[in-house]
Amino acid sequence: MSDTPEARHAEGLRHSAPAASQAEALNVLGLRAVQRGETKEAAELFRKSVVIDPAYADAYFNLGKALKELCAFPEAVEALRHVVALQPADADAWYNLGNACNALGNLEEAEQCFRTGIRLKPDDVRMYNNLAVTLQALGHLDDATAVTSVGLAIDPSYPDLHYNRSLILLLKGAFSEGWAEFEWRFATTDRANPLRESTIPRWDGKSVFGKTILLSAEQGLGDTIQFVRFARQLHDRGARVLVECPPELCSLVRSAPGVDTVIARGETLPPHEIWTSLLSVPHLARIMDQGSYGLAVPYVFPESSKVDAWKDRIQAHGRGMRIGVVWAGNPRHKNDHNRSCPPVWFERLLHTPNTVWVSLQTGLTDMPDIVRNGHLIDFTRHMTDFSESAALISTLDLVITVDTAVAHLAGAMGKHVWVLLPFAPDWRWMLARNDSPWYPSMRIFRQRRRGEWGSVFDEVETALNGVAAKFTPPARRADTIRPFRFSRSRRAVPQSPRMHQTMTHDFAALMAYGDALSSSGLKEHAIDVYRRILHQQPGLSPAWNNLGVCLQQQGDLPEAIQAFDRAAELDPRNAAIACNLGSALYEQNQLSRAEEALRRAIALDSSLPDAHNNLANVLRARGDYEGAKSSYDMAIALRPDFPEPHWNIAQLLLQEGEYVRGWEEYEWRWRRADFTSPVRPFAQPRWEGENSDGKTILIHAEQGFGDTIQFVRFVPEVLKTGARVVLECQRELIRLLRHVEGVSAVVPHGAALPSFDVHVPMMSLPRIFRTTLATIPCAVPYLAPETDDVRQWTRRLRGSGLQVGVVWSGKNHLPSLRKRSCPLASLMPLLGISGTSVWSLQMGDAVQDLQTVPAALRPGDLSPQICDFGDTAAALSVLDLVITIDTSVAHL
């Protein structure tokens, strides 16, 4: 929200009546008291003024402002209602009434106030900003987004609108656009944590390799816990990472992977070359995939000595399920009234059988009844900082909390945590989901109506009764969550340049604004602008075209195709529009229509490399490989530095076994903007196959797990050059690859590398060795599980008959894996074959599909016992047959 300190007084006497003069004088005295900072005295003077003259709107206005400053919101609303009754055309009065209603929680009235203000003063960007905030609080996110778009079209540089738009985008999970808009937070009018002052350059997102970077914590303690996870990614990119944070977090932050040094805020900083605010890291580092946010959990750890002390303290309080609770956050937080709940709500949970309850609540000024009556153990005096809280949490089985730093702490430790959220939650918890991409061990319970906690605790009570009834005390240790991921591979089809045509000056400016938003990655914002233009000018083909481009990039293919169709109808001679239509139709697998549109684009303008590249993609999908190669070559001839046709023809050539040219074209992968493995900025030169007698070569894995498994076969070829080989690979492959013949050392991604002389990306080795179909290194097997692992898995897999393993699905969020996955139902005919025992090697969300299979036919689920590829390899060695879709298991 934004507000202004304006006040009202007349330039002279409004009329000559003595009462009016006295009221005027009291109003002026009240304004002088405001200037002195004596708000309470000012309110009394304004109040006397309106008693004398009940028609004095300016005094009511000033009274309302003063009362709002004093947090007397009901009286403030009443005073400002008098103003709009006396002066219904006063936009500022409606604006201030809206703010007062918001503070009181009268959101529906606030919305109407801001809408009235906009009608009276349509160019006042403050109205749009506060209306957007109100709509977000009401849960009307689409309306709120549209309102921010209109406001920013009026004033593109208004920081509060950008910032509040970012909160909406992040809440909706639009991280790419949201992080960019979030950077406006330092310029907002009520920013509590301004951008820190420093003579050291602020990081601009470029390579951090070999540099020391300072990450400066900002906002709340929970924010620091949530975002310190990104230190590891900067460390993995070659940076030395310093973290500046509040003193109470130092011990905890010091335990986070990737953090080299921790400095308490206010202490002297060690030397560093660049710095950034901690919450800016996802934007600057381009970490947009929410699917990766929770993979590194746990990433903060308690001190073992403190854990032992807490085990001793809590041991005497029973053997049931140990549950920690928090019902209130920092009372100084502006949203605390919304996110905290009365402690009495927890009373109904404390009598659950087989439970022991512990208070994790800090900052109490008054002890609530649930602590005084002894149902809740209070360890507050021992919880001196977050490392103590972490140690206590490590001894618990579950944490139930409102939206506080404890939610982040428990989630970051990988502990089971239930978070109770208000109707309009903070952006960190997103919408309509009962889990969190940030914390895999978290379960979320949400209010269904604003301010209504009853249904939340009904759900919690039901869930808790079920969990507590099945609970048996585990071996007491800090929980860990071990992620398991399949390989990732994807290919993008580029868009042609967008076209423009003559339009009025006003709409040309809006088009330029929409184009700038789109170019900056703010696609959803650009879509709002283009739709606003088309509402007024439905015959504007450039706006339809550009809307289609953004919709396609957002994944909304049906809407994109409709937009391109409309643009083509309005401008049938435009080749770029036809090219974009063909690209969208191809993505939706409408191959016949796609080919028709792309051939039309080429007929209109044969010099468009995008059209030839996209046509080649369609021809390849239709099985016309020669035609596809011809079109890719034409795109390359028209634009030799165009990475996409080089990459695409590489895929086709390698698929056909034309390896010599295929591997050469495959090197263009580094130039693609969305390639998953960026170029490594090593100071050492890249190896190109020369004799390396006595040298150490670093072979670094890239792309997915399957790629590493497939191409590690080239290590013996490298050894023949006389080199010593160091292999860097994914952490999940370490145990599997550490026994590869000839490898001197195997190092996980992100760990410190030993000394080496030259380096080579693993998937460049076939090109270096001029590999053909006849010369593929085929000394299979070249990988083997560890003997002890095989022995353990032999004991586990005691089925009868033919032992068969199955995998049917890749990761759901990867389009390429979705296409090559199959429903588990397709495997049903295999599951009942006599003389077989079927085991599921499936990992990830698709494991849940097993519950759809009748128990008598259901394959044995091995996923709980698989921690890395060493385990998977050992399981495979025991099986007689593996049936799988195209995944890393096939390669293994």
CSV table of C-alpha atoms in Angstrom, one decimal, residues 525-859:
chain,number,residue,atom,x,y,z
A,525,HIS,CA,2.4,-8.5,-18.0
A,526,ALA,CA,2.9,-8.0,-21.7
A,527,ILE,CA,-0.2,-10.2,-22.4
A,528,ASP,CA,-2.3,-7.8,-20.2
A,529,VAL,CA,-1.1,-4.8,-22.2
A,530,TYR,CA,-1.8,-6.4,-25.6
A,531,ARG,CA,-5.3,-7.5,-24.5
A,532,ARG,CA,-5.9,-3.9,-23.3
A,533,ILE,CA,-4.9,-2.6,-26.8
A,534,LEU,CA,-7.1,-5.2,-28.6
A,535,HIS,CA,-10.1,-4.4,-26.4
A,536,GLN,CA,-10.0,-0.9,-27.9
A,537,GLN,CA,-8.5,-1.8,-31.4
A,538,PRO,CA,-9.6,-5.4,-32.3
A,539,GLY,CA,-8.4,-5.0,-35.9
A,540,LEU,CA,-4.7,-4.4,-34.9
A,541,SER,CA,-2.8,-7.4,-36.4
A,542,PRO,CA,0.6,-6.6,-34.7
A,543,ALA,CA,-1.1,-6.8,-31.3
A,544,TRP,CA,-2.7,-10.1,-32.1
A,545,ASN,CA,0.6,-11.4,-33.3
A,546,ASN,CA,2.6,-10.3,-30.3
A,547,LEU,CA,-0.2,-11.6,-28.0
A,548,GLY,CA,0.2,-14.9,-29.7
A,549,VAL,CA,4.0,-15.0,-29.2
A,550,CYS,CA,3.6,-14.3,-25.4
A,551,LEU,CA,0.8,-16.9,-25.0
A,552,GLN,CA,2.9,-19.5,-26.8
A,553,GLN,CA,5.9,-18.8,-24.6
A,554,GLN,CA,3.6,-19.1,-21.6
A,555,GLY,CA,2.5,-22.6,-22.8
A,556,ASP,CA,-1.1,-21.5,-23.7
A,557,LEU,CA,-1.1,-23.0,-27.2
A,558,PRO,CA,-4.9,-23.0,-28.0
A,559,GLU,CA,-5.1,-19.3,-27.2
A,560,ALA,CA,-1.9,-18.5,-29.0
A,561,ILE,CA,-3.1,-20.3,-32.2
A,562,GLN,CA,-6.4,-18.3,-32.0
A,563,ALA,CA,-4.4,-15.1,-31.7
A,564,PHE,CA,-2.1,-16.0,-34.7
A,565,ASP,CA,-5.1,-17.0,-36.8
A,566,ARG,CA,-6.7,-13.7,-36.1
A,567,ALA,CA,-3.5,-11.8,-37.0
A,568,ALA,CA,-3.1,-13.8,-40.2
A,569,GLU,CA,-6.8,-13.1,-41.1
A,570,LEU,CA,-6.1,-9.4,-40.7
A,571,ASP,CA,-2.7,-9.5,-42.5
A,572,PRO,CA,-2.6,-12.5,-44.8
A,573,ARG,CA,0.6,-11.3,-46.6
A,574,ASN,CA,2.7,-11.2,-43.5
A,575,ALA,CA,5.3,-14.0,-43.5
A,576,ALA,CA,6.3,-13.6,-39.8
A,577,ILE,CA,2.7,-14.1,-38.7
A,578,ALA,CA,2.4,-17.3,-40.8
A,579,CYS,CA,5.7,-18.5,-39.4
A,580,ASN,CA,4.6,-17.9,-35.8
A,581,LEU,CA,1.3,-19.7,-36.5
A,582,GLY,CA,3.2,-22.7,-37.9
A,583,SER,CA,5.4,-22.8,-34.9
A,584,ALA,CA,2.5,-22.9,-32.5
A,585,LEU,CA,0.6,-25.5,-34.5
A,586,TYR,CA,3.7,-27.7,-34.5
A,587,GLU,CA,4.0,-27.5,-30.7
A,588,GLN,CA,0.3,-28.6,-30.5
A,589,ASN,CA,1.1,-31.5,-32.9
A,590,GLN,CA,-1.2,-30.2,-35.7
A,591,LEU,CA,1.4,-31.1,-38.2
A,592,SER,CA,-0.6,-30.8,-41.4
A,593,ARG,CA,-1.8,-27.3,-40.6
A,594,ALA,CA,1.7,-26.4,-39.3
A,595,GLU,CA,3.4,-27.4,-42.6
A,596,GLU,CA,0.8,-25.5,-44.6
A,597,ALA,CA,1.4,-22.3,-42.6
A,598,LEU,CA,5.2,-22.5,-42.8
A,599,ARG,CA,5.2,-23.2,-46.5
A,600,ARG,CA,3.0,-20.1,-46.9
A,601,ALA,CA,5.5,-18.1,-44.8
A,602,ILE,CA,8.3,-19.2,-47.1
A,603,ALA,CA,6.3,-18.4,-50.2
A,604,LEU,CA,5.8,-14.9,-48.8
A,605,ASP,CA,9.4,-14.4,-47.7
A,606,SER,CA,11.9,-17.2,-48.6
A,607,SER,CA,14.7,-15.4,-46.6
A,608,LEU,CA,13.2,-16.1,-43.2
A,609,PRO,CA,15.6,-18.6,-41.5
A,610,ASP,CA,13.0,-19.2,-38.7
A,611,ALA,CA,10.4,-20.4,-41.2
A,612,HIS,CA,12.9,-22.9,-42.8
A,613,ASN,CA,14.0,-24.2,-39.3
A,614,ASN,CA,10.4,-24.6,-38.1
A,615,LEU,CA,9.3,-26.3,-41.4
A,616,ALA,CA,12.2,-28.7,-40.9
A,617,ASN,CA,10.9,-29.5,-37.4
A,618,VAL,CA,7.5,-30.3,-38.8
A,619,LEU,CA,9.0,-32.5,-41.6
A,620,ARG,CA,11.1,-34.4,-39.2
A,621,ALA,CA,8.0,-35.0,-37.0
A,622,ARG,CA,6.2,-36.3,-40.1
A,623,GLY,CA,9.1,-38.7,-41.0
A,624,ASP,CA,10.4,-36.7,-44.0
A,625,TYR,CA,14.0,-36.7,-42.8
A,626,GLU,CA,15.6,-35.8,-46.1
A,627,GLY,CA,13.2,-32.8,-46.5
A,628,ALA,CA,14.0,-31.8,-42.9
A,629,LYS,CA,17.7,-31.9,-43.5
A,630,SER,CA,17.3,-29.8,-46.6
A,631,SER,CA,15.3,-27.2,-44.7
A,632,TYR,CA,17.7,-27.1,-41.8
A,633,ASP,CA,20.6,-26.5,-44.3
A,634,MET,CA,18.6,-23.7,-45.9
A,635,ALA,CA,18.1,-22.0,-42.5
A,636,ILE,CA,21.9,-22.3,-41.8
A,637,ALA,CA,22.7,-20.9,-45.2
A,638,LEU,CA,20.5,-17.9,-44.6
A,639,ARG,CA,21.9,-17.3,-41.1
A,640,PRO,CA,25.1,-19.3,-40.4
A,641,ASP,CA,25.2,-18.2,-36.7
A,642,PHE,CA,21.7,-19.4,-36.0
A,643,PRO,CA,22.1,-22.0,-33.2
A,644,GLU,CA,18.7,-23.7,-33.5
A,645,PRO,CA,19.0,-25.3,-36.9
A,646,HIS,CA,22.5,-26.5,-36.1
A,647,TRP,CA,21.2,-28.1,-32.9
A,648,ASN,CA,18.2,-29.5,-34.6
A,649,ILE,CA,20.1,-31.1,-37.5
A,650,ALA,CA,22.5,-32.5,-35.0
A,651,GLN,CA,19.6,-34.4,-33.3
A,652,LEU,CA,18.5,-35.7,-36.7
A,653,LEU,CA,21.9,-36.7,-38.0
A,654,LEU,CA,22.8,-38.5,-34.7
A,655,GLN,CA,19.4,-40.2,-34.8
A,656,GLU,CA,20.2,-41.5,-38.3
A,657,GLY,CA,23.7,-42.6,-37.3
A,658,GLU,CA,25.5,-39.9,-39.4
A,659,TYR,CA,27.9,-39.3,-36.5
A,660,VAL,CA,30.8,-37.4,-38.0
A,661,ARG,CA,28.8,-34.3,-39.0
A,662,GLY,CA,26.3,-34.9,-36.2
A,663,TRP,CA,28.9,-34.6,-33.4
A,664,GLU,CA,30.3,-31.4,-35.1
A,665,GLU,CA,26.8,-29.8,-35.2
A,666,TYR,CA,26.2,-31.0,-31.6
A,667,GLU,CA,28.8,-28.5,-30.4
A,668,TRP,CA,26.3,-25.7,-31.2
A,669,ARG,CA,24.5,-26.7,-28.0
A,670,TRP,CA,26.5,-24.2,-26.0
A,671,ARG,CA,25.1,-21.3,-28.0
A,672,ARG,CA,21.5,-22.1,-27.3
A,673,ALA,CA,20.0,-19.7,-24.8
A,674,ASP,CA,18.1,-22.4,-22.9
A,675,PHE,CA,20.8,-25.1,-22.9
A,676,THR,CA,20.7,-26.9,-19.6
A,677,SER,CA,24.5,-27.0,-19.0
A,678,PRO,CA,26.2,-23.7,-19.5
A,679,VAL,CA,29.8,-23.4,-20.6
A,680,ARG,CA,32.2,-23.9,-17.7
A,681,PRO,CA,34.5,-20.8,-17.4
A,682,PHE,CA,37.7,-22.7,-16.5
A,683,ALA,CA,41.0,-20.8,-16.7
A,684,GLN,CA,42.6,-24.1,-18.0
A,685,PRO,CA,42.4,-24.7,-21.8
A,686,ARG,CA,39.9,-27.1,-23.3
A,687,TRP,CA,41.3,-30.4,-24.4
A,688,GLU,CA,40.8,-31.2,-28.1
A,689,GLY,CA,42.4,-34.7,-28.3
A,690,GLU,CA,46.1,-33.9,-28.3
A,691,ASN,CA,48.6,-36.2,-26.7
A,692,SER,CA,48.4,-35.6,-22.9
A,693,ASP,CA,51.1,-37.7,-21.5
A,694,GLY,CA,51.7,-36.7,-17.9
A,695,LYS,CA,48.8,-34.2,-17.8
A,696,THR,CA,45.6,-34.3,-15.7
A,697,ILE,CA,42.4,-34.0,-17.7
A,698,LEU,CA,39.1,-33.0,-16.0
A,699,ILE,CA,36.2,-34.6,-17.7
A,700,HIS,CA,33.0,-32.9,-16.5
A,701,ALA,CA,29.6,-34.4,-16.9
A,702,GLU,CA,26.8,-32.3,-18.5
A,703,GLN,CA,23.1,-32.6,-19.0
A,704,GLY,CA,21.2,-35.5,-17.5
A,705,PHE,CA,22.1,-38.7,-15.5
A,706,GLY,CA,21.5,-40.9,-18.6
A,707,ASP,CA,24.0,-38.8,-20.6
A,708,THR,CA,26.7,-39.3,-18.0
A,709,ILE,CA,26.1,-43.0,-17.8
A,710,GLN,CA,26.1,-43.4,-21.6
A,711,PHE,CA,29.2,-41.3,-22.3
A,712,VAL,CA,31.5,-42.2,-19.4
A,713,ARG,CA,32.4,-45.2,-21.6
A,714,PHE,CA,34.9,-42.8,-23.4
A,715,VAL,CA,37.2,-42.6,-20.3
A,716,PRO,CA,39.4,-45.5,-21.4
A,717,GLU,CA,39.9,-43.7,-24.8
A,718,VAL,CA,41.1,-40.6,-23.0
A,719,LEU,CA,43.5,-42.8,-20.9
A,720,LYS,CA,45.1,-44.0,-24.1
A,721,THR,CA,46.4,-40.5,-24.7
A,722,GLY,CA,48.6,-40.8,-21.6
A,723,ALA,CA,46.5,-38.6,-19.4
A,724,ARG,CA,45.5,-38.9,-15.7
A,725,VAL,CA,41.7,-38.5,-15.5
A,726,VAL,CA,39.6,-36.7,-12.9
A,727,LEU,CA,35.8,-37.1,-13.4
A,728,GLU,CA,33.3,-34.5,-12.2
A,729,CYS,CA,29.7,-35.7,-12.2
A,730,GLN,CA,26.3,-35.5,-10.5
A,731,ARG,CA,26.4,-36.3,-6.8
A,732,GLU,CA,23.9,-39.1,-7.2
A,733,LEU,CA,26.3,-40.9,-9.5
A,734,ILE,CA,29.4,-40.7,-7.3
A,735,ARG,CA,29.2,-44.2,-5.8
A,736,LEU,CA,28.4,-45.7,-9.2
A,737,LEU,CA,31.3,-44.1,-11.1
A,738,ARG,CA,34.1,-44.1,-8.6
A,739,HIS,CA,35.2,-47.5,-9.7
A,740,VAL,CA,35.3,-46.7,-13.4
A,741,GLU,CA,38.5,-48.2,-14.7
A,742,GLY,CA,41.3,-45.6,-15.0
A,743,VAL,CA,39.6,-42.8,-13.2
A,744,SER,CA,42.0,-41.2,-10.5
A,745,ALA,CA,39.3,-39.3,-8.7
A,746,VAL,CA,35.5,-38.7,-8.9
A,747,VAL,CA,34.3,-35.3,-7.7
A,748,PRO,CA,30.6,-34.3,-7.2
A,749,HIS,CA,29.3,-31.1,-8.9
A,750,GLY,CA,29.9,-28.2,-6.5
A,751,ALA,CA,32.8,-29.7,-4.6
A,752,ALA,CA,36.3,-28.2,-4.7
A,753,LEU,CA,38.2,-29.5,-7.8
A,754,PRO,CA,41.7,-31.0,-7.6
A,755,SER,CA,44.4,-29.5,-9.7
A,756,PHE,CA,44.1,-30.2,-13.5
A,757,ASP,CA,45.8,-29.1,-16.7
A,758,VAL,CA,43.1,-29.3,-19.3
A,759,HIS,CA,39.3,-30.0,-19.3
A,760,VAL,CA,36.7,-31.4,-21.6
A,761,PRO,CA,32.9,-31.7,-21.5
A,762,MET,CA,32.0,-35.3,-21.5
A,763,MET,CA,29.6,-35.2,-24.5
A,764,SER,CA,32.3,-33.6,-26.7
A,765,LEU,CA,34.4,-36.7,-26.5
A,766,PRO,CA,32.6,-38.5,-29.4
A,767,ARG,CA,33.5,-35.6,-31.7
A,768,ILE,CA,37.1,-35.5,-30.5
A,769,PHE,CA,37.5,-39.2,-31.2
A,770,ARG,CA,35.7,-38.9,-34.6
A,771,THR,CA,33.3,-41.6,-33.4
A,772,THR,CA,31.2,-43.5,-35.9
A,773,LEU,CA,28.7,-46.3,-35.5
A,774,ALA,CA,31.5,-48.8,-36.1
A,775,THR,CA,33.8,-47.2,-33.5
A,776,ILE,CA,31.5,-46.7,-30.5
A,777,PRO,CA,33.4,-47.9,-27.4
A,778,CYS,CA,31.4,-51.0,-26.7
A,779,ALA,CA,33.3,-52.8,-23.9
A,780,VAL,CA,30.1,-53.6,-22.0
A,781,PRO,CA,29.7,-53.8,-19.1
A,782,TYR,CA,31.7,-50.8,-18.1
A,783,LEU,CA,29.8,-50.0,-14.9
A,784,ALA,CA,29.3,-52.3,-11.9
A,785,PRO,CA,27.6,-51.9,-8.6
A,786,GLU,CA,29.4,-52.4,-5.3
A,787,THR,CA,29.6,-55.9,-4.0
A,788,ASP,CA,28.1,-55.1,-0.6
A,789,ASP,CA,25.1,-53.3,-2.3
A,790,VAL,CA,24.5,-56.3,-4.5
A,791,ARG,CA,24.5,-58.6,-1.5
A,792,GLN,CA,21.9,-56.4,0.3
A,793,TRP,CA,19.6,-56.2,-2.8
A,794,THR,CA,19.8,-59.9,-3.3
A,795,ARG,CA,18.4,-60.4,0.1
A,796,ARG,CA,15.7,-57.7,-0.6
A,797,LEU,CA,14.5,-59.1,-3.9
A,798,ARG,CA,13.3,-62.6,-3.0
A,799,GLY,CA,10.6,-63.0,-5.6
A,800,SER,CA,9.9,-66.2,-7.5
A,801,GLY,CA,10.5,-66.9,-11.2
A,802,LEU,CA,11.7,-64.3,-13.6
A,803,GLN,CA,12.7,-61.1,-11.7
A,804,VAL,CA,11.4,-58.1,-13.8
A,805,GLY,CA,11.9,-54.3,-13.1
A,806,VAL,CA,9.6,-51.7,-14.6
A,807,VAL,CA,9.8,-47.9,-15.1
A,808,TRP,CA,6.9,-46.1,-16.9
A,809,SER,CA,7.2,-42.4,-16.3
A,810,GLY,CA,9.7,-39.5,-16.3
A,811,LYS,CA,9.4,-36.2,-14.5
A,812,ASN,CA,6.0,-34.6,-15.1
A,813,HIS,CA,7.3,-31.1,-15.4
A,814,LEU,CA,9.7,-31.9,-18.3
A,815,PRO,CA,7.8,-31.9,-21.7
A,816,SER,CA,10.2,-34.3,-23.4
A,817,LEU,CA,9.8,-36.9,-20.6
A,818,ARG,CA,6.0,-36.5,-20.5
A,819,LYS,CA,6.0,-37.4,-24.2
A,820,ARG,CA,8.1,-40.6,-23.7
A,821,SER,CA,6.2,-41.7,-20.6
A,822,CYS,CA,3.4,-44.1,-20.7
A,823,PRO,CA,0.5,-44.8,-18.3
A,824,LEU,CA,1.1,-47.6,-15.8
A,825,ALA,CA,-2.2,-49.1,-17.0
A,826,SER,CA,-0.3,-49.9,-20.3
A,827,LEU,CA,1.8,-52.3,-18.3
A,828,MET,CA,-1.1,-54.1,-16.7
A,829,PRO,CA,-1.0,-57.1,-19.1
A,830,LEU,CA,2.6,-57.8,-17.9
A,831,LEU,CA,1.8,-57.8,-14.2
A,832,GLY,CA,-0.3,-61.0,-14.2
A,833,ILE,CA,2.0,-63.2,-16.2
A,834,SER,CA,2.7,-66.4,-14.3
A,835,GLY,CA,6.3,-67.3,-13.4
A,836,THR,CA,7.3,-63.6,-12.9
A,837,SER,CA,7.9,-61.3,-10.0
A,838,VAL,CA,7.6,-57.6,-11.0
A,839,TRP,CA,9.4,-54.8,-9.1
A,840,SER,CA,8.9,-51.0,-9.6
A,841,LEU,CA,12.0,-49.0,-10.1
A,842,GLN,CA,9.9,-45.9,-10.6
A,843,MET,CA,10.9,-42.7,-8.7
A,844,GLY,CA,9.2,-39.4,-8.1
A,845,ASP,CA,5.5,-38.5,-8.2
A,846,ALA,CA,4.6,-41.4,-10.5
A,847,VAL,CA,5.2,-43.9,-7.7
A,848,GLN,CA,1.7,-42.9,-6.5
A,849,ASP,CA,0.3,-44.7,-9.7
A,850,LEU,CA,1.0,-48.0,-8.0
A,851,GLN,CA,-2.0,-47.4,-5.8
A,852,THR,CA,-4.3,-47.7,-8.9
A,853,VAL,CA,-3.2,-51.3,-9.4
A,854,PRO,CA,-5.0,-54.1,-7.6
A,855,ALA,CA,-3.0,-55.3,-4.6
A,856,ALA,CA,-2.7,-58.8,-6.0
A,857,LEU,CA,-1.0,-57.5,-9.2
A,858,ARG,CA,0.9,-54.5,-7.7
A,859,PRO,CA,4.7,-54.5,-8.3
